Coordinates of C-alpha atoms in Angstrom, one line a residue:
M1 CA 10.0 1.0 15.5
K2 CA 9.0 0.0 12.0
R3 CA 7.4 -3.4 11.5
S4 CA 7.5 -4.2 15.2
Y5 CA 4.6 -6.6 14.8
K6 CA 5.9 -8.6 11.9
G7 CA 8.1 -10.8 13.9
L8 CA 5.1 -11.8 16.0
V9 CA 3.1 -12.7 12.9
F10 CA 5.7 -14.9 11.4
A11 CA 6.6 -16.5 14.7
S12 CA 3.0 -17.5 15.4
L13 CA 2.1 -18.5 11.8
L14 CA 5.3 -20.2 10.6
A15 CA 3.7 -23.6 10.4
I16 CA 1.0 -22.4 8.0
L17 CA 2.9 -20.0 5.8
S18 CA 5.0 -21.2 3.0
G19 CA 7.7 -18.6 3.2
T20 CA 6.9 -17.4 -0.3
N21 CA 5.3 -14.1 -1.3
A22 CA 1.7 -15.0 -0.5
C23 CA -0.6 -17.6 1.0
T24 CA -1.2 -20.3 -1.5
N25 CA -3.4 -22.8 0.2
L26 CA -7.0 -21.9 -0.6
D27 CA -8.4 -24.7 1.5
E28 CA -7.0 -23.6 4.9
T29 CA -8.9 -24.8 7.9
L30 CA -10.2 -22.1 10.3
Y31 CA -9.9 -23.7 13.7
N32 CA -13.0 -22.3 15.2
E33 CA -13.5 -25.3 17.4
I34 CA -10.5 -24.4 19.6
D35 CA -11.6 -23.1 23.0
A36 CA -10.9 -19.4 22.6
S37 CA -10.9 -18.9 26.4
K38 CA -7.9 -21.3 26.7
F39 CA -5.9 -20.1 23.7
Y40 CA -6.1 -16.3 24.0
N41 CA -4.3 -16.0 27.3
N42 CA -2.4 -12.8 26.7
R43 CA -2.1 -9.7 24.5
Q44 CA 0.3 -11.4 22.1
E45 CA -2.0 -14.3 21.4
I46 CA -4.9 -11.9 20.8
L47 CA -2.8 -9.7 18.6
S48 CA -1.7 -12.7 16.5
A49 CA -5.4 -13.3 15.5
V50 CA -5.9 -9.6 14.7
L51 CA -2.8 -9.7 12.4
R52 CA -3.6 -13.0 10.6
P53 CA -5.7 -11.3 7.8
Y54 CA -2.8 -9.0 7.0
T55 CA -0.4 -11.9 6.1
H56 CA -3.1 -13.2 3.7
A57 CA -3.8 -9.8 2.2
N58 CA -0.7 -9.7 0.0
A59 CA -2.1 -12.7 -1.9
W60 CA -4.8 -10.5 -3.5
T61 CA -4.1 -6.8 -3.0
A62 CA -0.7 -6.6 -4.6
P63 CA 1.0 -8.0 -7.7
T64 CA 2.7 -10.9 -5.8
G65 CA 2.2 -13.6 -8.4
Q66 CA -1.4 -14.7 -7.8
N67 CA -4.7 -14.1 -9.6
G68 CA -6.1 -11.7 -7.0
H69 CA -7.9 -8.4 -7.1
W70 CA -4.8 -6.6 -8.4
R71 CA -4.4 -8.7 -11.5
I72 CA -8.0 -8.7 -12.7
T73 CA -8.5 -5.0 -12.1
E74 CA -5.3 -3.9 -13.9
L75 CA -5.1 -6.5 -16.8
S76 CA -8.7 -5.8 -17.8
G77 CA -8.0 -2.0 -18.1
D78 CA -6.5 0.4 -20.5
Q79 CA -2.9 0.6 -19.2
L80 CA -1.4 -2.8 -18.5
A81 CA -1.4 -6.1 -20.3
W82 CA 0.4 -9.5 -20.3
P83 CA 0.8 -10.1 -24.0
Q84 CA 2.2 -13.3 -25.6
K85 CA 5.9 -12.8 -26.3
G86 CA 7.0 -15.4 -28.7
R87 CA 6.9 -18.8 -26.9
H88 CA 6.1 -17.2 -23.5
G89 CA 3.0 -15.6 -22.0
Y90 CA 0.2 -17.3 -23.9
D91 CA -0.9 -19.1 -20.7
D92 CA -4.0 -20.6 -22.1
A93 CA -5.0 -17.2 -23.4
Q94 CA -6.2 -16.1 -19.9
W95 CA -4.5 -12.7 -20.2
I96 CA -5.9 -12.2 -23.7
R97 CA -9.4 -12.9 -22.4
L98 CA -8.9 -10.4 -19.6
H99 CA -7.8 -7.7 -22.0
G100 CA -10.6 -8.4 -24.4
H101 CA -13.3 -8.8 -21.7
S102 CA -14.1 -12.3 -22.8
W103 CA -13.5 -14.1 -19.6
S104 CA -15.5 -17.2 -18.6
Y105 CA -17.2 -18.0 -15.3
T106 CA -15.4 -21.4 -15.2
E107 CA -11.8 -20.1 -15.2
N108 CA -9.4 -19.7 -12.4
T109 CA -8.7 -16.1 -13.3
V110 CA -12.3 -15.3 -12.1
W111 CA -12.4 -17.9 -9.3
N112 CA -9.1 -17.1 -7.5
P113 CA -9.8 -13.5 -6.5
Y114 CA -13.2 -14.5 -5.2
S115 CA -11.7 -17.4 -3.2
L116 CA -8.8 -15.4 -1.9
M117 CA -10.9 -12.4 -0.7
F118 CA -13.5 -14.6 1.0
T119 CA -10.7 -16.5 2.7
G120 CA -9.7 -13.2 4.1
V121 CA -13.2 -12.6 5.3
G122 CA -13.0 -15.9 7.0
F123 CA -9.9 -15.0 8.9
C124 CA -11.6 -11.8 10.1
N125 CA -14.8 -13.7 11.1
N126 CA -12.8 -16.4 12.8
A127 CA -11.0 -13.9 15.1
L128 CA -14.2 -11.9 15.8
G129 CA -16.0 -15.1 16.7
D130 CA -13.3 -16.2 19.0
F131 CA -13.1 -12.8 20.7
S132 CA -16.8 -13.0 21.7
R133 CA -15.7 -15.8 24.1
V134 CA -12.4 -14.2 25.4
D135 CA -12.0 -12.6 28.8
F136 CA -9.9 -9.6 27.6
A137 CA -9.4 -8.2 31.0
K138 CA -7.9 -11.5 32.3
A139 CA -5.6 -11.5 29.3
G140 CA -4.3 -8.0 30.3
V141 CA -6.1 -6.1 27.5
S142 CA -8.0 -2.9 28.3
E143 CA -11.5 -2.2 27.2
T144 CA -10.2 0.5 24.9
D145 CA -7.7 -1.8 23.2
K146 CA -10.4 -4.6 23.1
N147 CA -12.7 -2.2 21.2
A148 CA -9.8 -1.1 18.9
F149 CA -8.9 -4.7 18.0
I150 CA -12.5 -5.6 17.3
S151 CA -13.0 -2.5 15.2
E152 CA -9.8 -3.2 13.3
L153 CA -11.1 -6.6 12.3
R154 CA -14.5 -5.2 11.3
V155 CA -12.9 -2.5 9.2
F156 CA -10.6 -5.0 7.5
R157 CA -13.5 -7.3 6.8
A158 CA -15.4 -4.3 5.3
Y159 CA -12.4 -3.7 3.1
H160 CA -12.6 -7.2 1.8
Y161 CA -16.4 -6.9 1.2
M162 CA -15.9 -3.5 -0.6
K163 CA -13.5 -5.1 -3.1
L164 CA -15.7 -8.2 -3.5
M165 CA -18.7 -5.9 -4.2
D166 CA -16.6 -3.9 -6.7
M167 CA -15.7 -7.1 -8.6
Y168 CA -18.7 -9.3 -8.3
G169 CA -21.6 -7.1 -7.2
N170 CA -24.2 -9.3 -5.7
I171 CA -22.6 -11.5 -3.1
P172 CA -23.4 -13.2 0.2
I173 CA -22.8 -11.5 3.5
V174 CA -21.3 -13.8 6.1
T175 CA -20.2 -12.7 9.5
T176 CA -20.0 -16.0 11.4
V177 CA -17.7 -18.9 10.4
G178 CA -19.8 -21.8 9.1
S179 CA -23.2 -20.1 9.4
P180 CA -25.2 -20.2 7.3
T181 CA -23.7 -23.1 5.4
S182 CA -25.2 -21.9 2.1
P183 CA -25.6 -18.2 2.4
E184 CA -27.9 -16.4 -0.1
T185 CA -26.8 -13.8 -2.6
R186 CA -27.5 -10.3 -1.3
P187 CA -28.1 -7.3 -3.7
R188 CA -25.1 -5.0 -4.2
A189 CA -26.8 -2.1 -2.6
E190 CA -27.3 -4.2 0.6
V191 CA -23.6 -5.1 0.6
F192 CA -22.8 -1.4 0.2
A193 CA -25.0 -0.6 3.2
F194 CA -23.3 -3.4 5.2
V195 CA -19.8 -2.0 4.4
E196 CA -20.9 1.5 5.2
K197 CA -22.4 0.4 8.6
E198 CA -19.3 -1.6 9.5
L199 CA -17.0 1.3 8.7
K200 CA -19.0 4.0 10.4
E201 CA -19.5 2.1 13.6
S202 CA -15.9 1.2 13.8
V203 CA -13.6 3.8 12.3
D204 CA -13.6 6.2 15.3
L205 CA -12.7 3.5 17.7
L206 CA -9.5 3.0 15.8
P207 CA -6.2 4.7 16.8
N208 CA -4.8 7.5 14.8
L209 CA -2.1 6.5 12.3
E210 CA 1.4 6.7 13.7
Q211 CA 4.6 4.8 13.1
K212 CA 3.9 2.1 15.6
Y213 CA 0.8 1.2 13.7
I214 CA 2.5 1.0 10.3
G215 CA 0.8 -1.5 8.0
R216 CA -2.3 -1.8 10.2
I217 CA -5.8 -0.3 9.9
T218 CA -6.1 3.0 11.7
K219 CA -8.4 6.0 11.3
A220 CA -6.4 7.1 8.3
A221 CA -7.1 3.7 6.5
G222 CA -10.7 3.6 7.7
Y223 CA -11.5 7.1 6.4
S224 CA -9.6 6.3 3.1
M225 CA -12.0 3.4 2.7
L226 CA -15.0 5.6 3.4
A227 CA -13.7 8.1 0.8
E228 CA -13.4 5.2 -1.8
L229 CA -16.8 3.8 -0.8
Y230 CA -18.6 7.2 -1.2
L231 CA -16.7 8.1 -4.4
N232 CA -18.1 4.9 -6.0
A233 CA -21.5 5.0 -4.3
E234 CA -23.4 5.9 -7.4
V235 CA -22.1 2.7 -9.1
W236 CA -22.2 0.5 -6.1
S237 CA -25.5 1.6 -4.5
G238 CA -27.4 3.6 -7.1
T239 CA -27.1 6.9 -5.1
P240 CA -24.3 9.4 -5.4
R241 CA -22.7 10.4 -2.1
W242 CA -20.3 13.2 -3.1
D243 CA -20.7 15.3 0.1
D244 CA -19.9 12.2 2.2
C245 CA -16.8 11.5 0.1
I246 CA -15.6 15.1 0.6
A247 CA -16.2 14.9 4.3
A248 CA -14.2 11.6 4.6
C249 CA -11.4 13.2 2.6
D250 CA -11.4 16.3 4.8
K251 CA -10.9 14.2 7.9
I252 CA -7.6 13.0 6.5
I253 CA -6.5 16.2 4.8
N254 CA -7.1 18.2 8.0
G255 CA -4.9 15.9 10.0
Q256 CA -7.7 14.4 12.1
T257 CA -6.7 10.8 11.4
G258 CA -2.9 11.0 12.1
G259 CA 0.0 10.2 9.8
L260 CA 2.8 7.7 9.4
N261 CA 5.4 10.3 10.1
G262 CA 3.5 13.3 11.5
T263 CA 0.7 15.1 9.8
P264 CA 0.2 13.5 6.3
V265 CA 1.6 15.6 3.5
L266 CA 2.5 14.8 -0.1
D267 CA 6.0 13.4 -0.6
A268 CA 8.2 16.0 -2.3
D269 CA 9.4 13.6 -5.0
L270 CA 8.2 10.7 -7.1
V271 CA 10.3 7.9 -5.7
S272 CA 10.3 8.1 -1.9
T273 CA 6.7 6.9 -1.7
Y274 CA 7.8 3.6 -3.3
N275 CA 11.4 3.0 -2.5
N276 CA 12.8 0.5 0.0
T277 CA 12.7 3.0 2.8
N278 CA 9.2 4.2 2.2
N279 CA 8.3 3.6 5.8
N280 CA 9.6 7.2 6.0
S281 CA 6.9 8.4 3.6
K282 CA 4.7 11.1 4.9
E283 CA 2.1 10.4 2.2
I284 CA 1.2 6.7 2.7
L285 CA -2.0 6.1 4.7
F286 CA -2.2 2.3 4.6
Q287 CA 0.2 -0.2 3.2
L288 CA 1.2 -3.8 3.2
V289 CA 4.4 -4.0 5.2
Y290 CA 7.5 -5.9 4.2
D291 CA 10.9 -6.3 5.8
A292 CA 13.1 -8.6 3.8
Q293 CA 15.8 -8.5 6.5
A294 CA 13.6 -9.5 9.4
T295 CA 11.1 -11.8 7.8
P296 CA 11.1 -14.4 4.9
T297 CA 8.8 -12.3 2.7
R298 CA 9.0 -9.3 0.4
C299 CA 6.5 -7.8 -2.1
G300 CA 7.2 -10.1 -5.0
W301 CA 6.2 -7.9 -7.9
N302 CA 9.1 -9.3 -9.9
G303 CA 7.2 -12.4 -10.9
D304 CA 4.6 -10.5 -12.8
F305 CA 6.9 -7.7 -14.2
Y306 CA 10.5 -8.6 -14.5
H307 CA 12.4 -9.9 -17.5
F308 CA 14.3 -13.1 -17.3
N309 CA 17.5 -11.2 -16.8
Q310 CA 16.2 -8.3 -14.8
R311 CA 18.2 -8.9 -11.7
F312 CA 21.3 -7.5 -13.4
I313 CA 19.5 -4.2 -14.1
Y314 CA 19.0 -3.7 -10.4
D315 CA 22.0 -5.6 -9.0
G316 CA 19.4 -7.8 -7.3
D317 CA 18.5 -11.4 -6.9
G318 CA 15.1 -11.5 -8.6
N319 CA 14.1 -12.2 -12.1
G320 CA 10.6 -12.7 -13.4
N321 CA 8.3 -14.2 -16.0
N322 CA 8.6 -11.3 -18.4
G323 CA 4.9 -10.7 -18.2
I324 CA 3.1 -7.4 -17.6
V325 CA 3.9 -4.4 -19.7
V326 CA 2.6 -0.9 -20.3
I327 CA 0.5 -0.8 -23.5
P328 CA 1.6 1.7 -26.1
S329 CA -1.4 4.0 -25.7
A330 CA -0.9 4.2 -22.0
Y331 CA 2.8 5.1 -22.3
D332 CA 1.9 7.8 -24.9
A333 CA -0.6 9.3 -22.4
F334 CA 2.3 10.8 -20.5
N335 CA 3.8 14.0 -21.8
D336 CA 7.5 13.7 -22.5
K337 CA 8.2 16.3 -19.9
D338 CA 6.3 14.4 -17.3
L339 CA 8.8 13.1 -14.8
R340 CA 6.6 10.2 -14.0
K341 CA 7.3 8.9 -17.5
K342 CA 11.0 8.9 -16.7
E343 CA 10.9 7.7 -13.1
W344 CA 8.1 5.1 -13.1
F345 CA 8.9 3.2 -16.4
L346 CA 11.9 1.2 -17.5
I347 CA 12.6 1.7 -21.3
G348 CA 15.5 1.8 -23.6
P349 CA 18.8 0.0 -23.6
Q350 CA 19.6 -1.8 -20.4
F351 CA 22.9 -2.1 -18.5
Y352 CA 24.2 -3.8 -15.4
A353 CA 23.7 -1.7 -12.3
A354 CA 27.0 -2.9 -11.0
D355 CA 28.8 -1.9 -14.3
P356 CA 26.9 0.8 -16.3
T357 CA 29.1 0.0 -19.3
R358 CA 28.1 -3.6 -19.5
P359 CA 24.9 -4.3 -21.5
V360 CA 22.2 -6.7 -20.1
L361 CA 21.6 -9.4 -22.7
G362 CA 18.4 -10.8 -24.0
T363 CA 17.5 -14.5 -23.8
E364 CA 14.9 -15.1 -26.5
E365 CA 14.5 -13.1 -29.8
Y366 CA 17.5 -11.0 -28.7
K367 CA 19.7 -13.7 -27.2
D368 CA 23.2 -12.4 -26.8
Q369 CA 22.1 -9.0 -27.9
Q370 CA 21.6 -6.0 -25.7
L371 CA 18.1 -5.9 -24.1
N372 CA 16.3 -2.8 -25.2
F373 CA 12.8 -2.2 -23.9
V374 CA 10.6 -0.5 -26.5
K375 CA 7.1 0.9 -26.2
E376 CA 5.8 -1.1 -29.2
I377 CA 4.4 -4.6 -28.8
R378 CA 5.2 -6.2 -32.1
R379 CA 7.6 -8.8 -33.8
A380 CA 10.3 -6.3 -34.7
S381 CA 12.9 -9.0 -34.9
E382 CA 10.9 -10.4 -37.8
N383 CA 10.1 -6.9 -39.3
G384 CA 6.5 -7.3 -38.1
T385 CA 4.3 -4.2 -37.9
A386 CA 1.1 -5.7 -36.3
S387 CA 0.6 -4.9 -32.7
S388 CA -1.6 -7.0 -30.6
M389 CA -1.9 -9.3 -27.6
I390 CA -0.2 -12.1 -29.5
T391 CA 2.6 -10.2 -31.3
G392 CA 5.0 -9.4 -28.5
E393 CA 8.6 -10.4 -28.1
E394 CA 10.9 -10.3 -25.1
N395 CA 11.6 -6.6 -25.2
S396 CA 8.1 -5.4 -26.0
G397 CA 6.5 -2.7 -23.8
A398 CA 7.7 -0.1 -21.3
R399 CA 8.2 -1.8 -17.9
F400 CA 7.3 -1.4 -14.3
N401 CA 9.8 0.8 -12.4
K402 CA 7.6 2.5 -9.8
Y403 CA 8.8 0.3 -7.0
R404 CA 12.5 -0.3 -7.0
P405 CA 14.2 -2.9 -4.7
G406 CA 17.5 -1.1 -4.5
R407 CA 20.8 -3.0 -4.7
Q408 CA 21.6 -6.1 -2.6
S409 CA 24.2 -4.2 -0.7
E410 CA 21.6 -1.8 0.7
A411 CA 20.5 -2.1 4.3
K412 CA 16.8 -2.2 3.3
Y413 CA 17.1 -4.1 0.0
W414 CA 13.6 -5.1 -1.2
S415 CA 11.9 -3.9 1.9
N416 CA 9.5 -1.7 0.0
D417 CA 6.0 -1.5 1.6
W418 CA 3.1 -1.7 -0.9
S419 CA 0.9 1.3 -0.7
L420 CA -2.9 0.7 -0.7
Y421 CA -3.9 4.3 0.1
R422 CA -1.9 7.5 -0.1
L423 CA -2.7 11.2 0.4
T424 CA -2.6 11.9 -3.4
E425 CA -5.7 9.6 -3.8
I426 CA -7.5 11.5 -1.1
Y427 CA -6.7 14.8 -2.9
Y428 CA -7.9 13.4 -6.2
N429 CA -11.0 11.8 -4.7
K430 CA -12.1 15.1 -3.2
A431 CA -11.3 17.0 -6.4
E432 CA -13.5 14.6 -8.4
A433 CA -16.3 14.7 -6.0
L434 CA -16.2 18.5 -6.1
M435 CA -16.3 18.4 -9.9
R436 CA -19.2 16.0 -10.0
K437 CA -21.2 18.1 -7.5
N438 CA -20.5 21.0 -9.9
G439 CA -21.9 19.4 -13.0
G440 CA -18.6 18.0 -14.1
Q441 CA -16.9 21.4 -14.0
A442 CA -13.7 22.0 -12.0
T443 CA -14.0 24.3 -9.0
G444 CA -11.2 26.4 -7.7
E445 CA -10.6 24.0 -4.9
A446 CA -10.5 21.0 -7.2
L447 CA -7.9 22.8 -9.4
T448 CA -5.8 23.5 -6.3
L449 CA -5.9 19.9 -5.2
V450 CA -4.9 18.4 -8.5
N451 CA -2.4 21.0 -9.4
T452 CA -0.7 20.7 -6.0
V453 CA -0.1 17.0 -6.8
R454 CA 0.7 17.3 -10.5
K455 CA 3.4 20.0 -10.2
R456 CA 5.9 17.6 -8.6
A457 CA 5.8 15.6 -11.9
F458 CA 7.3 18.5 -13.8
A459 CA 10.3 20.8 -13.7
A460 CA 9.1 24.2 -12.6
A461 CA 9.7 25.6 -16.1
D462 CA 7.6 22.8 -17.7
F463 CA 4.6 22.8 -15.4
V464 CA 1.4 24.0 -16.9
P465 CA -1.4 24.1 -14.3
Y466 CA -4.8 22.9 -15.1
T467 CA -7.6 25.5 -15.6
T468 CA -11.3 25.2 -15.3
A469 CA -11.3 24.7 -19.1
S470 CA -8.6 22.0 -19.2
L471 CA -9.5 19.9 -16.2
T472 CA -12.6 18.2 -17.6
L473 CA -13.9 14.9 -16.2
D474 CA -12.2 13.0 -19.1
E475 CA -9.0 14.7 -18.2
M476 CA -9.5 13.8 -14.6
L477 CA -9.7 10.1 -15.6
A478 CA -6.6 10.5 -17.7
E479 CA -4.7 12.1 -14.9
R480 CA -5.8 9.5 -12.4
G481 CA -4.5 6.9 -14.8
R482 CA -1.1 8.6 -15.0
E483 CA -0.8 9.1 -11.2
F484 CA -2.1 5.7 -10.1
I485 CA -0.6 3.4 -12.8
F486 CA 0.4 0.0 -11.4
E487 CA -1.6 0.7 -8.1
G488 CA -4.6 -1.6 -8.7
K489 CA -7.2 1.1 -9.2
R490 CA -7.8 1.4 -12.9
R491 CA -10.8 -0.9 -13.6
T492 CA -12.8 0.8 -10.8
D493 CA -12.0 4.3 -12.2
L494 CA -12.9 3.3 -15.7
I495 CA -16.3 1.9 -14.6
R496 CA -17.1 5.1 -12.5
F497 CA -16.4 7.2 -15.6
G498 CA -18.5 5.0 -17.8
K499 CA -15.5 3.9 -20.0
F500 CA -14.8 0.3 -19.0
T501 CA -17.2 -1.3 -21.5
T502 CA -17.5 1.6 -24.0
A503 CA -13.9 2.8 -24.7
S504 CA -11.4 1.5 -27.1
W505 CA -7.7 1.1 -26.4
W506 CA -4.8 -0.6 -28.1
D507 CA -5.9 -4.2 -28.8
H508 CA -9.3 -3.8 -27.1
T509 CA -12.6 -3.3 -28.8
P510 CA -15.4 -2.2 -26.5
S511 CA -18.1 -4.8 -25.8
N512 CA -20.8 -2.1 -25.0
D513 CA -22.1 -4.7 -22.7
P514 CA -22.8 -3.2 -19.2
N515 CA -22.9 -6.8 -17.8
K516 CA -19.1 -6.8 -18.2
N517 CA -18.8 -4.2 -15.5
L518 CA -19.1 -7.2 -13.1
Y519 CA -17.2 -10.4 -13.1
P520 CA -19.4 -13.6 -13.0
I521 CA -19.9 -15.5 -9.8
P522 CA -17.5 -18.4 -10.3
Q523 CA -19.0 -21.7 -11.5
R524 CA -17.3 -23.5 -8.6
Q525 CA -19.2 -21.3 -6.1
L526 CA -22.5 -21.8 -7.9
A527 CA -22.0 -25.6 -7.9
A528 CA -21.2 -25.6 -4.1
N529 CA -23.9 -23.2 -3.0
P530 CA -27.4 -23.5 -4.6
N531 CA -28.5 -20.3 -2.9
L532 CA -26.1 -18.1 -5.0
K533 CA -27.5 -16.3 -8.1
Q534 CA -25.4 -15.6 -11.1
N535 CA -24.8 -12.0 -12.3
P536 CA -26.8 -10.9 -15.4
G537 CA -25.3 -11.9 -18.7
Y538 CA -23.5 -15.0 -17.5
P539 CA -24.5 -18.7 -17.4
A540 CA -26.4 -19.8 -14.3
Q541 CA -24.7 -23.2 -14.2

């Protein structure tokens, strides 16, 4: 049964969860002084500790309204932005600084992801430390399940460290709560080796993915992480690992790690991977699970993406802050015949879902006029032609439509799971690794992998398959952008392709400063821990 473990999580953690979309208390106490042998008396109590990091993960891995990994990886890239729209969206220029790569080590935009992710590490460490003092047999847990629980926590901790390493590079490695009190900065290559070791020692002790493990880390998730780790190994460790990436991908593609609903295969269309019944997806390998009917949470992307009147467009109950939009050059990167352009963006005149003849009205520049989303980001109501991070208005920019909540009358309204890994990414990772092994040239297998995915984005008569001449590395980056837009992967891809600090897009001028490939260690952390070292190019204090 889908989400069978979610009731347990919320029952056991109701006192410390706010009931909103994400954990908001960054100063949570980890109660490592509790006598573990007295608390973990049965399988349910043990499982509650295993599941605790999952309830925290939506705070930083998905667009749920916090400055987590998702925001600073996407809003610093070449596809999405949060421009000022009249009197809204300036927000102390934090989104402008992200777009322009002019962030400061003192600001919350840089601090919050660091804090959120290390808090997640703390939850994993806390449970692992407790488990070292638990009599699993006495609690009715077999040795096999004990090893699987411990491996699940180790792999999830490694996932946190992989994302921290991606963002901040040289970071401390801590595996025990409270010890050491002031951990030293470790080189990025050492963090890479730690992540690899944790994954390799644990992944085969995990169960295969199947429906009863939905939303939890299984072999499918673990090998997806290894594929990502090895795809980025040259950046993160200094040594390419293309063969290892291919081997990890093959484990998944060949069906050796299980699937959510049978052997993993690509979903046949562009919407079922993201809709409110996407627990039926055959493509998803690891997701954040939400069930708005059974629990008080849902994936609250509306705060970041939705217009002030967007609930009418979906016949829903959620509006937003009219924030993140697709920048014009990213929208134009889609061919007009590409069905992803039609399905995944909201653009044009907007109407009530409950009455398609009734226009949804604006509230700001277009108050009492029909809301009409346009790709341009400019002051059209004032006949403005300039397009920049400060020249938007309420209808500026194509909008997020990849995940749709459905209508309030639907049985699974807004119960969309947020996908973290899916089979398409494994296909594309393997294809890219094959190309890089081949001097940047597409091999026959790489073409098959990419074309197999891409053909579902076109009507049969419109599909033009890639050839060895047309599928260049630059085109591979562009295609990854089209396929994974909104999914929290763009900054990492741009860095791997050498474009993050060197390319121009819309209102972004390249810094040509390689130090910007890392975010700074936050000033708060440097002040609290004298053993931390700042990343190159940023102030030490």
